[in-house]
Amino acid sequence: MTQEWGERARYWRDRLLVSVRGRATVISVGVTALFLSVILVLGLLLVRDWLENRVARSTESTAEHITFDFLRRGGEGVLTTGSIPTRPGDAPLAQIVSTDSRTVLAASASARGMPPLGYIRRTSGKLVIDEKSCPDFIPGCAWVFGMRARTAPGGQDVIIVAATPLPGLLSVWALPLTLALVLLALLALVAWWTWHTIGRAFTPIDRIRRELADLDARDLDQRVFVPQTHGEIQALGETVNRTLERLEEATDRERRFISDASHDLRNPIAGLQMQLELALEEVDEETRPMIRSALRDTERLNDIVIDLLELSRLDARAPQPVEPVDLAELARREAERRTDGARITTRLEPGVVVRANPVRMVRVLGNLLNNAKRHAESSIEVTVRRDAGMALLQVLDDGHGIPPEQRERVFERFARLTESRERDPQGTGLGLPIAREIAEIYGGSLTIADSAKGACFVMRLPLAEDGGSR
């Protein structure tokens, strides 16, 4: 589980920080976050100032109304009842406070029982309170406006105070929370839009990439999708197709050259081989070793030409007639033909039939047996059976085996491991590649499986419909 999460983390890290789509999204979100943060902060500060000014004007108007009413009545009606009459729409909090700021002489209904909302020191010389205040006895903060009435009726010297709660948006926690929510919503929108837009722009490129990945050396006649975008992506598709066209032409010329050269070389090589065989019977004993060496080289050259000709046919996918082939019977005949060298044992399940070209199947089995004999110490085992709805052919030798890191290399053309060159310097390095090509042509595979000792070559082919159930 930990490894799986680690792989997912690396995948998304590369997706976001390495890919063009991810980097563009991250950069867009980063720049947008910076820009929107400045805009939103400035906007909310402007809104806060506007609301504070509005509340301050409303509070000042309420305080002036109460002061005017207090002076008009001479203070009698207010101070005797202890309640401040307010108009609808006035601030709900209003008080008349003594100048020592300790006694509330009168209060509105919502401000009863509260300590003084504001005070003015006698020594300060101030006549007006106009400030934001956040006392403990009211929720949040409020704007407080008060006026000192020195010439009040009856010789009283009082402070008339009004307070209006500020909107919740201006509280300490609401401002950053609102900013964060708005910012996150906008950033999510920008991220989705950037990712989606760039993804749609890259869709043709992904299609071109997938089509190129599906091509191999035998599908060069295929062409990739060209989007009609009239831009760089269309030019990319057209360039890829022109490159594939040139590559196809070059490959066709190479195949024709190999095929023509192989055909042209077979006759002179066959003539040279026949002359060397005749000369071997007529020369003296001193010259005979040299003739035998030349004959072996001629045979190796003939094998190379035959393998090159077969590879040319396989690469060109030249059609060959197919028919039901009994793998067990084929393996039995090939094993009986090879009486020299390592002992061959068989485990053959009858009725394992595939549809293929018999000559090519003989070639595959012959190449696998020749390779096994080259490396076996004493024995080779050939197995034919059904396995998971497929025909399985297995050739196992008791040699030194092939290291796991070298198992795919042996299927490369002309590739030969050190042990193979030491055991058979005359080999061409084309037998196993040809065998795998033939297996893949008929919808199968040729791989090297793990074994306790030696090398285990496993070929799987689809069972023939008329023979798979027998």
Coordinates of C-alpha atoms in Angstrom, one line a residue, residues 212 215-223 240-241 243-252 255 315:
L212 CA 3.0 6.4 -33.3
L215 CA 3.5 1.6 -35.2
D216 CA 6.4 -0.8 -35.7
A217 CA 8.8 -1.5 -38.5
R218 CA 6.1 -3.5 -40.4
D219 CA 3.4 -0.8 -40.1
L220 CA 5.1 2.1 -41.8
D221 CA 2.4 2.3 -44.4
Q222 CA 0.1 3.7 -41.7
R223 CA -0.3 7.5 -41.2
V240 CA 5.2 13.0 -38.9
N241 CA 3.4 11.6 -41.9
T243 CA 8.7 11.4 -42.1
L244 CA 6.9 8.0 -42.0
E245 CA 6.6 8.2 -45.8
R246 CA 10.3 8.7 -46.2
L247 CA 11.0 6.0 -43.7
E248 CA 8.7 3.6 -45.5
E249 CA 10.5 4.3 -48.8
A250 CA 13.9 3.7 -47.2
T251 CA 12.7 0.5 -45.5
D252 CA 11.2 -0.8 -48.7
R255 CA 14.0 -5.0 -48.0
D315 CA 9.2 -8.0 -42.4

